[in-house]
Each structure stands twice: as structure tokens, then as C-alpha cells.
Amino acid sequence: MSYNDYVKIFDTTLRDGEQSPGATLTAAEKLEVARALARLGVDVIEAGFPAASPDDLAAVRAIAEQVGCPGEKVPPVVCALARASAEDIALAWEAVRPAARPRIHTFLATSEVHLRHKLRMSRAEVLAKVRSAVEHARELCADVEFSAEDAARSDPEFLHTVVAAAIRAGATTINIPDTVGYTTPEEFGALIGNIRKRVAGIDNVVLSVHCHDDLGMATANTLAGLRAGARQAEVAVNGIGERAGNCALEEVVMALHTRRAFYGLRTGVDTTQLTRSSRLVSSCTGMVVQPNKAVVGANAFSHEAGIHQDGMLKHETTYEIMQPQLVGAGATRLVLGKHSGRHALKARLSELGYPLDGSELDRAFERFKRVAERKKQVSDAELEALVAAELDAIEPPWVLEDLQVGCGTLGMPTASVRLRGPDGQVRVAAAVGTGPVDAAYKAIDELTGRPSALLEYAVRSVTDGIDALGEVSVRIRGDLEATALHPQRDERAAIWHGHGADTDIIVASVKAYLAALNRMIAAREVKAARAKEAHS
């Protein structure tokens, strides 16, 4: 096979990936994931290990029949794993035979530790078994892959001998696994390079790599192998697999795409399907993707630090090396939290329809910071709840300084409220009520001297979660003289509305009540000022 720039993506999510503890899939889920992999554009789907169970055989066969059948596009190769035994190989062929492009993948270990402790076979016995297994598989199927299990820890000379024997027996793909994630990129690249140089017939087959992530180097090792001449990467969506997992499909694909000038390699994967595929696999397996996971993690395209957000607002390439749309992740998220700056808040508020500037922005930013200090993240809904009050506010004559409440089954609900009044003086009052909110409202009435009738009190959670921001809306009936401001209306003009938002629902309730009172008081002051002007 010619040494070209195309890298085949061999996906083992449904075989090695499903071997992750707790990740077992039903036949229906396997079929759903296989369809997603076909849409993604992988070249090979390793659908399972038919000898493991009748259910696995049936699932692989269903994928071969329904996903691997000819369609508008070239269908993916459907592959089944088999140990180097006639029985396993026969079952693998039974499972993949209906596919338009079937493959049998057989394997046998080549490292001394496996030969001595697991197989208890000599090198000569291993060599003979590899020849026999590959020849038998080739009699059934034109496409046969051989894997030298634990190749990275094998004696290089013996590994070369086994690989050459597999090629002579008819293997069309030779896979070199780092089964236990032991090697380093430098070592693995050299291993692949030496195989290409020293194994007869290697240029006539596809050389493949399969790396595990036990030391966190699966992606680096895979890329090193590709640079050294391998042209198939065996990977899994989200990097799931035995122990610490496999090389992550999305990482290899996007590394080759983003650094095309460096690697000079390409794949046939539709990168816009990566996030969708990741979420499907996560949902089916129950294995949650860590937020900081490369490419498909929730934070992969999120920015909270003020410096980063400022850079992103000026030019996206300052802190992003690939666009989120390229991997189907939607848009970049400027996460608003306690590390966010004024520029990011202003930009997000403008997007939400609140173009604040100057003192309005300063006040909104101050309110935002108070909430952000108590929350990991401030959502759009919470921003709207915070800013709506800011946009609607008149300079309040009464401002909440402090609030303390006590309630429960053993005592009477009480509230102590400290307000700063129109004259700048701070006043304190305490009251008892039917509940903490009622007690707080009575204390406020005592301090302001402007009692009102509470007509409506509504609470809602702006967002989900234990630290959700609560929003309270109230309607009060106050001074009927305020109707003079609206002579065309009836007494309903004296009904005032207020709302407040806070992670503490009692604080939000007090803010809402004060907002309504302040509007009522401001209206009276406007009326008085107009009356004075008229008399003068």
C-alpha cells in the first residue's frame, strides 16, 4: 500500500470501549452508536467480540446487516474481534459476513510477560499459531487484521518476526498495540519506524496503532506512531476502554485537522459530528465526560478568566485554536463567574438585549459580582433577573443594609432589618410575623413609615441546582394619591410592582418589597414636586 497522507480511523468504542467497567451496552444501544459512527465517517467499526456471548454475536451481526450494508455512501468496514483460534474466527466471520465490507481481527500476545505468565507458550508456538490463525481467517474473509498484543513491551526482533509471518499468511492490516499504556511517544515512534524499515512486506499492508492511556500518553503515542508511518489509528469516542481507556477518537482527529501543516495527515471524519457522537456514547454508557475533556468537554470552548474573555472579544484566535462549530459544539461560551471582567459582562448583556454603559453598567457589574461570589457560574437567566431590576430602578430612597431572620417550629418568626434612608442615616427595626418574609415586611413598614397592602407575592427559581438564583415578584397597593400622576387611570395606578433576585430567597423577597415601596415613594415625590412648581 502506498505511503499516503490518509489516516484510517478504526473505532473500537463498541468493543474495547464497551469493556470499560459499567459501560455494557444493549444490542439496541450498540446499533444506535454504530449508526452515529457511520455518520461520523469512521473507516472501520469494530462492532464487538462475537465469541464473548450469543448476544454480542447477534449485536455485531445486526450492525453488519444494518450499518455495514451498501448505501448512498461507502459503508464503513464492520470488524469483529477473535482470538487466534478456529472457533473464535468462525464466530467472528458468522457475525460480520452480511456486511458489504467485513473484516476479521485476530490477535495473539508477543511480549515475554504474556508468553510466560498468560499464554505459557514458547516463541515457536506463538509464531505457528499466528500463521494458522491468519491463514484460517484469510480463507473466510479478504480483509484480515492481526494485532500483536502487548507489542510495545515485546522483544523488537521477535515482534518483527511475528509481523512478517502474519503478512505472509495473508494479513492486510498489522496492528501494533501499546496494550498497557507503558511506552512513551519517542519509544513508540521508533518502534513503528523500525517496523517499517525492517519488516519485509510491510509496505503492502496498512500499519495500525492502538494505544491505551494508563500513563496519559495514548494520544501522544498514537500521533507519534502516525508520524512514523502508521496509517490507521485505533481509537474510541471519549477515550473509553479498559482501565484508563483508549486513545480518544476526537483528540486524534482534531490534532490532525488543527495541525495539518505539522503532521501532513488527514482523515475522512466529519468533525461537526464529534460532540453529538460524544454525548450519545456518554448517554448510552453512563460514563460522564469530564468538563475539561479535550475537544468535547463542557469547558472545551468556555472562558471565565477576565483576561481570556477580553482577548476572545477582541479576536477569537487569542485563546482558541479551533472553532467550536467545527466539532459541533455550538458557540464559544464566555462563562460569567467571579473571575469575569466588565467587558465580558457588557458583551453578554448586549447579546441579551441589555446594552448598558456608564453608571448603569457599573451598578450591574457590582450586583453581578455579589452573586458571582456565591455561585460557580451566573447563567443568562440570572443575568436577566439581575439587570431587569437595574434598568427599571429609580435611585432608591431606601436601601437594604442588613437582614437577619429567625424561624422554625419552636419559636415565632422574627426579622431584624437595617435600612439606609433618604437622609443617609441607617435605621434598624425588628418585627414578628407569620413567617420570615412577613416579619421582614413589617419591619420595613415600621422603618419607612409607608405601610402598604401586599396584593401578590410570587417566587420562582431562575435556574436549577442547589445554588440557584431565586426571583421574587410582588405587587403592593400603596398611596392612592399617586393616581394624580395618571389622571386617566383609576385606582389601579396605585398598584406598584417590584422584583428582586438573590441566592437567598428571603433576601430576594426583601429586595422585591423595597423596590415596590421605592417606586411608590418616588412617585409621591414627583407628584409633590410638580404641585410645588404649579403653585410657584
Coordinates of C-alpha atoms in Angstrom, one line a residue:
M1 CA 0.0 0.0 0.0
S2 CA 1.4 3.4 -0.9
Y3 CA 2.6 5.7 1.8
N4 CA 0.0 8.4 1.5
D5 CA -1.4 11.2 3.8
Y6 CA -4.7 9.5 4.6
V7 CA -5.2 8.0 8.1
K8 CA -7.9 5.4 8.6
I9 CA -10.0 5.8 11.8
F10 CA -10.7 2.4 13.3
D11 CA -13.3 2.9 16.0
T12 CA -13.3 0.4 18.9
T13 CA -15.9 2.1 21.1
L14 CA -18.3 -0.9 20.7
R15 CA -15.6 -3.5 21.5
D16 CA -12.7 -2.2 23.7
G17 CA -14.7 0.8 24.8
E18 CA -17.6 -1.4 26.0
Q19 CA -15.1 -3.3 28.1
S20 CA -14.9 -0.3 30.5
P21 CA -16.4 -1.3 33.9
G22 CA -20.1 -0.5 33.9
A23 CA -20.2 0.5 30.2
T24 CA -22.1 -2.5 28.9
L25 CA -24.5 -1.7 26.1
T26 CA -27.7 -3.3 24.9
A27 CA -28.0 -4.6 21.4
A28 CA -30.2 -1.6 20.6
E29 CA -27.7 0.9 22.0
K30 CA -24.9 -0.7 20.1
L31 CA -26.8 -0.3 16.9
E32 CA -27.6 3.3 17.7
V33 CA -23.9 4.1 18.4
A34 CA -22.9 2.3 15.2
R35 CA -25.2 4.4 13.2
A36 CA -23.7 7.5 14.8
L37 CA -20.2 6.3 14.0
A38 CA -21.2 5.7 10.4
R39 CA -22.5 9.4 10.2
L40 CA -19.2 10.5 11.8
G41 CA -17.4 8.9 8.9
V42 CA -15.1 6.4 10.6
D43 CA -13.5 3.9 8.3
V44 CA -13.8 0.8 10.5
I45 CA -16.3 0.0 13.2
E46 CA -15.0 -2.8 15.5
A47 CA -18.5 -3.9 16.5
G48 CA -17.7 -6.4 19.2
F49 CA -16.3 -9.8 20.2
P50 CA -18.7 -12.4 19.0
A51 CA -17.1 -15.3 20.9
A52 CA -17.9 -13.4 24.2
S53 CA -21.6 -14.2 24.1
P54 CA -24.5 -15.0 21.8
D55 CA -25.9 -11.5 22.5
D56 CA -22.6 -10.0 21.3
L57 CA -22.6 -12.1 18.2
A58 CA -26.2 -11.0 17.4
A59 CA -25.4 -7.3 18.0
V60 CA -22.4 -7.5 15.7
R61 CA -24.4 -9.2 13.1
A62 CA -27.2 -6.6 13.3
I63 CA -24.6 -3.9 12.8
A64 CA -23.2 -5.7 9.8
E65 CA -26.7 -6.1 8.3
Q66 CA -28.0 -2.6 9.0
V67 CA -25.0 -0.3 9.2
G68 CA -22.4 -2.1 7.1
C69 CA -24.8 -2.6 4.2
P70 CA -24.3 -0.6 0.9
G71 CA -26.0 2.8 0.9
E72 CA -25.6 6.2 -0.7
K73 CA -22.1 6.5 0.7
V74 CA -19.4 3.9 1.0
P75 CA -20.3 1.9 4.1
P76 CA -17.8 1.5 6.9
V77 CA -15.9 -1.7 7.3
V78 CA -17.5 -3.8 10.0
C79 CA -15.0 -5.7 12.1
A80 CA -15.2 -8.4 14.7
L81 CA -12.5 -9.4 17.2
A82 CA -11.4 -13.0 17.5
R83 CA -8.7 -14.8 19.5
A84 CA -6.2 -16.8 17.5
S85 CA -8.4 -19.9 17.4
A86 CA -10.5 -21.5 14.7
E87 CA -13.7 -21.3 16.9
D88 CA -13.4 -17.6 17.6
I89 CA -12.6 -16.8 14.0
A90 CA -15.6 -18.8 12.7
L91 CA -17.9 -16.9 15.1
A92 CA -16.4 -13.6 14.0
W93 CA -17.0 -14.5 10.4
E94 CA -20.6 -15.5 11.1
A95 CA -21.2 -12.2 12.7
V96 CA -19.6 -9.8 10.0
R97 CA -20.4 -11.9 6.9
P98 CA -23.5 -9.9 6.0
A99 CA -21.5 -6.6 5.8
A100 CA -20.6 -5.1 2.5
R101 CA -17.1 -4.7 3.8
P102 CA -16.4 -7.3 6.5
R103 CA -13.2 -7.7 8.5
I104 CA -11.9 -10.3 10.9
H105 CA -9.5 -9.0 13.6
T106 CA -7.5 -11.7 15.3
F107 CA -4.8 -11.3 17.9
L108 CA -2.1 -13.0 20.0
A109 CA 0.3 -11.6 22.6
T110 CA 4.0 -11.4 21.7
S111 CA 5.6 -10.0 24.9
E112 CA 7.6 -12.2 27.2
V113 CA 5.5 -11.4 30.2
H114 CA 2.4 -12.6 28.3
L115 CA 4.0 -15.6 26.8
R116 CA 5.4 -16.7 30.2
H117 CA 2.5 -15.9 32.6
K118 CA -0.7 -15.8 30.4
L119 CA -0.2 -18.0 27.3
R120 CA 2.5 -20.3 28.7
M121 CA 3.7 -20.8 25.2
S122 CA 7.1 -20.7 23.5
R123 CA 8.0 -18.2 20.8
A124 CA 7.9 -21.0 18.2
E125 CA 4.4 -22.0 19.4
V126 CA 3.2 -18.4 19.2
L127 CA 4.7 -18.0 15.7
A128 CA 2.9 -21.1 14.5
K129 CA -0.4 -20.1 16.0
V130 CA -0.2 -16.7 14.4
R131 CA 0.3 -18.2 11.0
S132 CA -2.5 -20.7 11.4
A133 CA -5.0 -18.1 12.7
V134 CA -4.3 -15.5 10.0
E135 CA -4.4 -18.2 7.2
H136 CA -7.7 -19.5 8.5
A137 CA -9.2 -16.0 8.8
R138 CA -8.0 -15.2 5.3
E139 CA -9.7 -18.3 3.9
L140 CA -13.0 -16.8 5.1
C141 CA -12.5 -13.1 4.6
A142 CA -10.5 -11.0 2.2
D143 CA -9.8 -8.3 4.9
V144 CA -7.9 -9.7 7.9
E145 CA -6.2 -7.7 10.7
F146 CA -3.6 -9.1 13.0
S147 CA -2.7 -7.5 16.4
A148 CA 0.4 -8.4 18.3
E149 CA -1.0 -7.9 21.8
D150 CA 1.4 -6.0 24.2
A151 CA 3.7 -5.2 21.2
A152 CA 5.2 -2.2 23.0
R153 CA 6.7 -4.5 25.6
S154 CA 7.8 -7.2 23.2
D155 CA 11.3 -8.0 22.1
P156 CA 11.6 -6.0 18.8
E157 CA 13.3 -8.8 16.9
F158 CA 10.6 -11.3 17.8
L159 CA 7.9 -8.8 17.1
H160 CA 9.4 -8.2 13.6
T161 CA 9.4 -12.0 13.0
V162 CA 5.7 -12.4 14.1
V163 CA 4.6 -9.4 12.0
A164 CA 6.4 -10.7 8.9
A165 CA 4.8 -14.1 9.4
A166 CA 1.3 -12.6 9.7
I167 CA 1.9 -10.7 6.5
R168 CA 3.0 -13.8 4.6
A169 CA -0.1 -15.6 6.0
G170 CA -2.4 -13.0 4.4
A171 CA -3.0 -10.2 6.9
T172 CA -4.0 -7.0 5.2
T173 CA -3.6 -4.8 8.3
I174 CA -1.0 -5.1 11.0
N175 CA -1.8 -3.5 14.4
I176 CA 0.9 -2.6 16.9
P177 CA -0.8 -2.1 20.3
D178 CA 0.5 -0.4 23.4
T179 CA -1.9 -2.6 25.3
V180 CA -1.0 -1.4 28.8
G181 CA -0.1 2.2 28.1
Y182 CA 3.5 1.7 29.0
T183 CA 5.5 3.3 26.2
T184 CA 6.4 7.0 25.5
P185 CA 6.0 8.9 22.2
E186 CA 9.7 8.7 21.4
E187 CA 9.8 5.0 22.0
F188 CA 6.6 4.2 20.2
G189 CA 7.5 6.3 17.2
A190 CA 10.9 4.5 17.0
L191 CA 9.1 1.1 17.3
I192 CA 6.8 1.9 14.3
G193 CA 9.7 3.4 12.3
N194 CA 11.8 0.3 12.8
I195 CA 8.9 -2.0 11.7
R196 CA 8.5 0.0 8.5
K197 CA 12.2 -0.3 7.9
R198 CA 12.9 -3.9 8.8
V199 CA 9.8 -6.0 8.2
A200 CA 9.5 -7.5 4.7
G201 CA 6.2 -6.7 3.0
I202 CA 5.1 -4.0 5.5
D203 CA 4.6 -1.5 2.6
N204 CA 1.9 -3.9 1.2
V205 CA -0.3 -3.7 4.3
V206 CA -1.9 -1.0 6.5
L207 CA 0.2 -0.4 9.6
S208 CA -2.1 0.4 12.6
V209 CA -1.6 1.7 16.1
H210 CA -3.7 1.0 19.2
C211 CA -2.6 2.9 22.4
H212 CA -4.0 2.8 25.9
D213 CA -3.9 5.7 28.3
D214 CA -2.5 4.3 31.5
L215 CA 0.1 7.0 31.7
G216 CA -1.9 9.6 30.0
M217 CA 0.0 9.4 26.7
A218 CA -2.4 7.5 24.5
T219 CA -3.0 10.4 22.1
A220 CA 0.7 11.4 22.1
N221 CA 1.8 7.9 21.4
T222 CA -0.8 7.4 18.6
L223 CA 0.3 10.6 16.9
A224 CA 3.9 9.6 17.2
G225 CA 3.1 6.3 15.5
L226 CA 1.3 8.1 12.7
R227 CA 4.2 10.4 12.1
A228 CA 6.4 7.3 11.9
G229 CA 4.4 5.8 9.1
A230 CA 1.3 4.1 10.6
R231 CA -1.8 4.9 8.6
Q232 CA -4.6 3.5 10.9
A233 CA -5.4 4.8 14.3
E234 CA -7.5 2.6 16.6
V235 CA -9.5 4.9 18.9
A236 CA -12.7 5.2 20.9
V237 CA -15.2 8.0 21.4
N238 CA -14.4 9.9 24.6
G239 CA -11.4 7.7 25.1
I240 CA -13.4 5.0 26.9
G241 CA -11.9 1.5 27.3
E242 CA -10.1 -0.9 29.6
R243 CA -8.6 0.7 32.8
A244 CA -7.7 4.3 32.0
G245 CA -9.1 3.9 28.5
N246 CA -8.1 4.1 24.9
C247 CA -6.8 6.9 22.7
A248 CA -9.7 9.4 22.2
L249 CA -11.0 9.5 18.7
E250 CA -11.9 13.2 18.9
E251 CA -8.4 14.1 20.1
V252 CA -6.5 12.4 17.3
V253 CA -8.9 13.6 14.6
M254 CA -8.7 17.2 15.8
A255 CA -5.0 17.1 16.3
L256 CA -4.5 16.0 12.7
H257 CA -7.0 18.6 11.5
T258 CA -5.8 21.6 13.5
R259 CA -2.1 20.8 13.0
R260 CA -2.4 19.7 9.4
A261 CA 0.7 21.7 8.4
F262 CA 2.7 19.9 11.0
Y263 CA 1.5 16.3 10.6
G264 CA 0.7 16.5 6.9
L265 CA -2.1 13.9 7.5
R266 CA -5.9 13.9 7.1
T267 CA -8.9 11.7 8.0
G268 CA -12.4 11.2 6.5
V269 CA -14.2 12.1 9.7
D270 CA -17.0 14.7 9.7
T271 CA -15.7 16.8 12.6
T272 CA -19.1 18.5 13.1
Q273 CA -20.4 15.2 14.4
L274 CA -17.9 14.8 17.2
T275 CA -19.8 16.5 20.0
R276 CA -23.0 14.7 19.1
S277 CA -21.3 11.3 19.0
S278 CA -19.6 12.0 22.3
R279 CA -22.9 12.9 24.0
L280 CA -24.6 9.8 22.6
V281 CA -21.8 7.5 23.8
S282 CA -21.8 9.2 27.2
S283 CA -25.6 8.7 27.5
C284 CA -25.6 5.1 26.4
T285 CA -22.6 4.0 28.6
G286 CA -23.4 6.2 31.6
M287 CA -19.8 7.4 31.6
V288 CA -19.8 11.2 32.1
V289 CA -17.4 13.2 30.1
Q290 CA -15.2 15.3 32.4
P291 CA -15.8 19.0 31.9
N292 CA -12.2 19.7 31.0
K293 CA -12.0 16.9 28.4
A294 CA -10.2 18.0 25.2
V295 CA -12.5 18.8 22.2
V296 CA -15.8 17.5 23.6
G297 CA -15.8 18.5 27.3
A298 CA -18.3 21.1 28.5
N299 CA -15.4 23.6 29.2
A300 CA -13.5 22.9 26.0
F301 CA -14.8 26.2 24.5
S302 CA -15.6 28.1 27.7
H303 CA -13.8 31.1 29.1
E304 CA -14.2 32.6 32.5
A305 CA -11.0 34.5 33.3
G306 CA -11.4 38.2 32.6
I307 CA -8.1 38.4 30.6
H308 CA -9.1 35.5 28.4
Q309 CA -12.6 36.9 27.9
D310 CA -11.2 40.3 26.9
G311 CA -8.9 38.6 24.4
M312 CA -11.7 36.5 22.9
L313 CA -13.9 39.6 22.5
K314 CA -11.1 41.2 20.5
H315 CA -10.2 38.2 18.4
E316 CA -11.2 34.5 18.9
T317 CA -7.8 33.2 18.0
T318 CA -6.3 34.7 21.0
Y319 CA -7.4 31.8 23.2
E320 CA -9.0 29.2 20.8
I321 CA -7.0 27.1 18.3
M322 CA -10.2 25.7 16.8
Q323 CA -13.7 26.9 16.4
P324 CA -16.4 25.2 18.5
Q325 CA -18.7 24.9 15.4
L326 CA -16.0 22.7 13.8
V327 CA -16.7 20.0 16.3
G328 CA -20.4 20.6 16.5
A329 CA -20.2 22.3 19.9
G330 CA -22.3 25.3 19.1
A331 CA -20.7 28.6 20.0
T332 CA -17.9 29.8 22.3
R333 CA -19.1 30.4 25.8
L334 CA -17.9 33.3 27.9
V335 CA -18.8 31.9 31.3
L336 CA -19.7 34.6 33.7
G337 CA -18.4 33.9 37.1
K338 CA -16.4 35.6 39.8
H339 CA -13.3 35.7 37.6
S340 CA -15.1 37.5 34.7
G341 CA -14.5 41.1 33.8
R342 CA -16.6 44.1 32.9
H343 CA -16.1 43.7 29.2
A344 CA -17.4 40.2 29.1
L345 CA -20.5 41.2 31.2
K346 CA -21.2 44.1 28.9
A347 CA -20.9 42.0 25.8
R348 CA -23.2 39.3 27.1
L349 CA -25.8 41.8 28.3
S350 CA -25.8 43.4 24.8
E351 CA -26.4 40.0 23.3
L352 CA -29.3 39.5 25.7
G353 CA -30.8 42.9 24.7
Y354 CA -29.5 45.0 27.6
P355 CA -26.9 47.5 26.2
L356 CA -25.7 49.0 29.4
D357 CA -23.0 51.6 29.7
G358 CA -21.5 54.0 32.2
S359 CA -23.0 54.1 35.6
E360 CA -25.7 51.6 34.7
L361 CA -23.0 49.1 33.7
D362 CA -21.1 49.8 36.9
R363 CA -24.1 49.1 39.1
A364 CA -25.0 46.0 37.1
F365 CA -21.4 44.8 37.4
E366 CA -21.4 45.3 41.2
R367 CA -24.6 43.3 41.5
F368 CA -23.3 40.6 39.2
K369 CA -20.1 40.3 41.3
R370 CA -22.1 39.9 44.5
V371 CA -24.0 37.0 43.0
A372 CA -20.9 35.5 41.3
E373 CA -19.0 35.4 44.6
R374 CA -21.6 32.9 45.9
K375 CA -22.0 30.9 42.7
K376 CA -19.8 28.9 40.4
Q377 CA -21.5 30.3 37.3
V378 CA -24.1 33.0 36.6
S379 CA -26.5 32.0 33.8
D380 CA -28.2 34.1 31.2
A381 CA -31.5 33.8 33.0
E382 CA -29.9 35.0 36.2
L383 CA -28.3 37.9 34.4
E384 CA -31.6 39.0 33.1
A385 CA -33.2 38.8 36.5
L386 CA -30.4 40.9 37.9
V387 CA -30.3 43.5 35.2
A388 CA -34.0 43.9 34.8
A389 CA -34.1 45.5 38.3
E390 CA -31.2 47.7 37.4
L391 CA -32.8 49.0 34.2
D392 CA -36.1 49.6 36.0
A393 CA -34.7 51.3 39.1
I394 CA -35.1 54.8 40.2
E395 CA -32.4 56.0 42.6
P396 CA -33.9 54.2 45.7
P397 CA -34.6 56.3 48.8
W398 CA -34.4 53.2 51.0
V399 CA -31.5 50.7 50.6
L400 CA -31.1 47.3 52.4
E401 CA -28.0 47.2 54.5
D402 CA -28.5 44.0 56.5
L403 CA -31.1 41.4 57.2
Q404 CA -31.4 38.7 59.9
V405 CA -34.3 36.3 60.3
G406 CA -35.2 33.5 62.7
C407 CA -37.9 30.9 62.1
G408 CA -38.8 27.3 62.8
T409 CA -41.3 25.2 64.7
L410 CA -40.1 26.1 68.2
G411 CA -40.3 29.9 68.0
M412 CA -42.1 32.8 66.4
P413 CA -40.7 34.0 63.1
T414 CA -38.8 37.3 63.6
A415 CA -36.8 39.6 61.4
S416 CA -34.3 42.3 62.0
V417 CA -33.8 44.8 59.2
R418 CA -31.3 47.5 58.8
L419 CA -32.0 50.1 56.1
R420 CA -30.3 53.3 54.9
G421 CA -32.8 56.0 54.5
P422 CA -33.1 59.0 52.1
D423 CA -31.1 61.2 54.5
G424 CA -28.3 58.7 54.6
Q425 CA -29.0 57.6 58.1
V426 CA -29.1 53.9 59.0
R427 CA -32.1 52.6 60.9
V428 CA -32.9 49.3 62.5
A429 CA -36.2 47.6 63.3
A430 CA -37.3 44.2 64.3
A431 CA -40.8 42.6 64.0
V432 CA -42.6 39.3 64.4
G433 CA -44.7 37.9 61.7
T434 CA -46.5 34.7 60.4
G435 CA -43.3 33.8 58.6
P436 CA -39.8 35.3 58.0
V437 CA -41.0 37.2 54.9
D438 CA -44.0 38.7 56.7
A439 CA -41.8 39.6 59.7
A440 CA -39.3 41.4 57.4
Y441 CA -42.0 43.3 55.6
K442 CA -43.5 44.5 58.9
A443 CA -40.0 45.7 60.0
I444 CA -39.6 47.6 56.7
D445 CA -43.0 49.2 57.1
E446 CA -42.0 50.4 60.6
L447 CA -38.8 51.9 59.3
T448 CA -40.2 53.6 56.2
G449 CA -43.4 54.7 57.7
R450 CA -45.1 53.8 54.4
P451 CA -47.2 50.7 55.1
S452 CA -48.9 49.1 52.1
A453 CA -51.1 46.1 51.3
L454 CA -49.3 43.1 49.7
L455 CA -51.5 42.0 46.8
E456 CA -49.3 39.4 45.2
Y457 CA -46.2 37.5 46.1
A458 CA -44.6 35.1 43.7
V459 CA -41.3 33.1 43.9
R460 CA -39.6 31.2 41.1
S461 CA -36.2 29.6 40.6
V462 CA -34.4 31.2 37.8
T463 CA -32.1 28.3 37.3
D464 CA -31.8 24.7 38.5
G465 CA -29.5 23.4 41.2
I466 CA -29.0 23.9 44.9
D467 CA -27.3 27.3 44.4
A468 CA -30.0 28.5 42.0
L469 CA -30.9 32.2 42.0
G470 CA -34.4 32.8 43.3
E471 CA -36.5 35.6 41.9
V472 CA -39.4 37.2 43.8
S473 CA -42.1 39.4 42.4
V474 CA -44.5 41.4 44.5
R475 CA -47.4 43.8 43.9
I476 CA -48.5 46.2 46.5
R477 CA -51.3 48.8 46.9
G478 CA -50.0 52.0 48.4
D479 CA -50.8 55.7 48.5
L480 CA -53.8 56.4 46.3
E481 CA -52.7 60.0 45.9
A482 CA -50.2 58.7 43.4
T483 CA -53.1 58.3 40.9
A484 CA -52.7 62.1 40.3
L485 CA -49.7 61.2 38.2
H486 CA -52.1 59.2 35.9
P487 CA -55.4 61.1 35.9
Q488 CA -56.6 59.0 33.0
R489 CA -56.4 55.8 35.1
D490 CA -58.4 54.5 38.1
E491 CA -57.0 53.5 41.4
R492 CA -55.1 50.6 39.8
A493 CA -52.4 53.1 39.1
A494 CA -51.6 53.0 42.8
I495 CA -50.5 49.3 42.5
W496 CA -46.8 49.1 42.4
H497 CA -44.6 46.2 41.3
G498 CA -41.2 45.2 42.4
H499 CA -38.9 42.2 42.0
G500 CA -35.6 41.1 43.5
A501 CA -33.1 38.3 42.8
D502 CA -30.7 36.5 45.2
T503 CA -29.5 33.1 46.1
D504 CA -31.2 33.7 49.5
I505 CA -34.9 33.7 48.9
I506 CA -35.7 35.8 52.0
V507 CA -33.2 38.5 50.8
A508 CA -34.8 38.4 47.3
S509 CA -38.2 38.9 49.0
V510 CA -37.0 42.0 50.9
K511 CA -35.4 43.4 47.7
A512 CA -38.6 43.0 45.8
Y513 CA -40.7 44.6 48.5
L514 CA -38.3 47.5 48.8
A515 CA -38.3 48.0 45.1
A516 CA -42.1 48.3 45.0
L517 CA -42.0 50.7 48.0
N518 CA -39.3 52.9 46.5
R519 CA -41.3 53.2 43.3
M520 CA -44.3 54.3 45.3
I521 CA -42.3 56.8 47.3
A522 CA -40.6 58.2 44.2
A523 CA -44.0 58.7 42.5
R524 CA -45.3 60.7 45.5
E525 CA -42.1 62.9 45.5
V526 CA -42.6 63.6 41.8
K527 CA -46.2 64.5 42.5
A528 CA -45.2 66.8 45.3
A529 CA -42.5 68.5 43.1
R530 CA -45.0 69.1 40.3
A531 CA -47.5 70.5 42.7
K532 CA -44.9 72.9 44.1
E533 CA -43.9 74.1 40.6
A534 CA -47.6 74.7 39.8
H535 CA -48.0 76.9 42.8
S536 CA -44.9 78.9 42.1

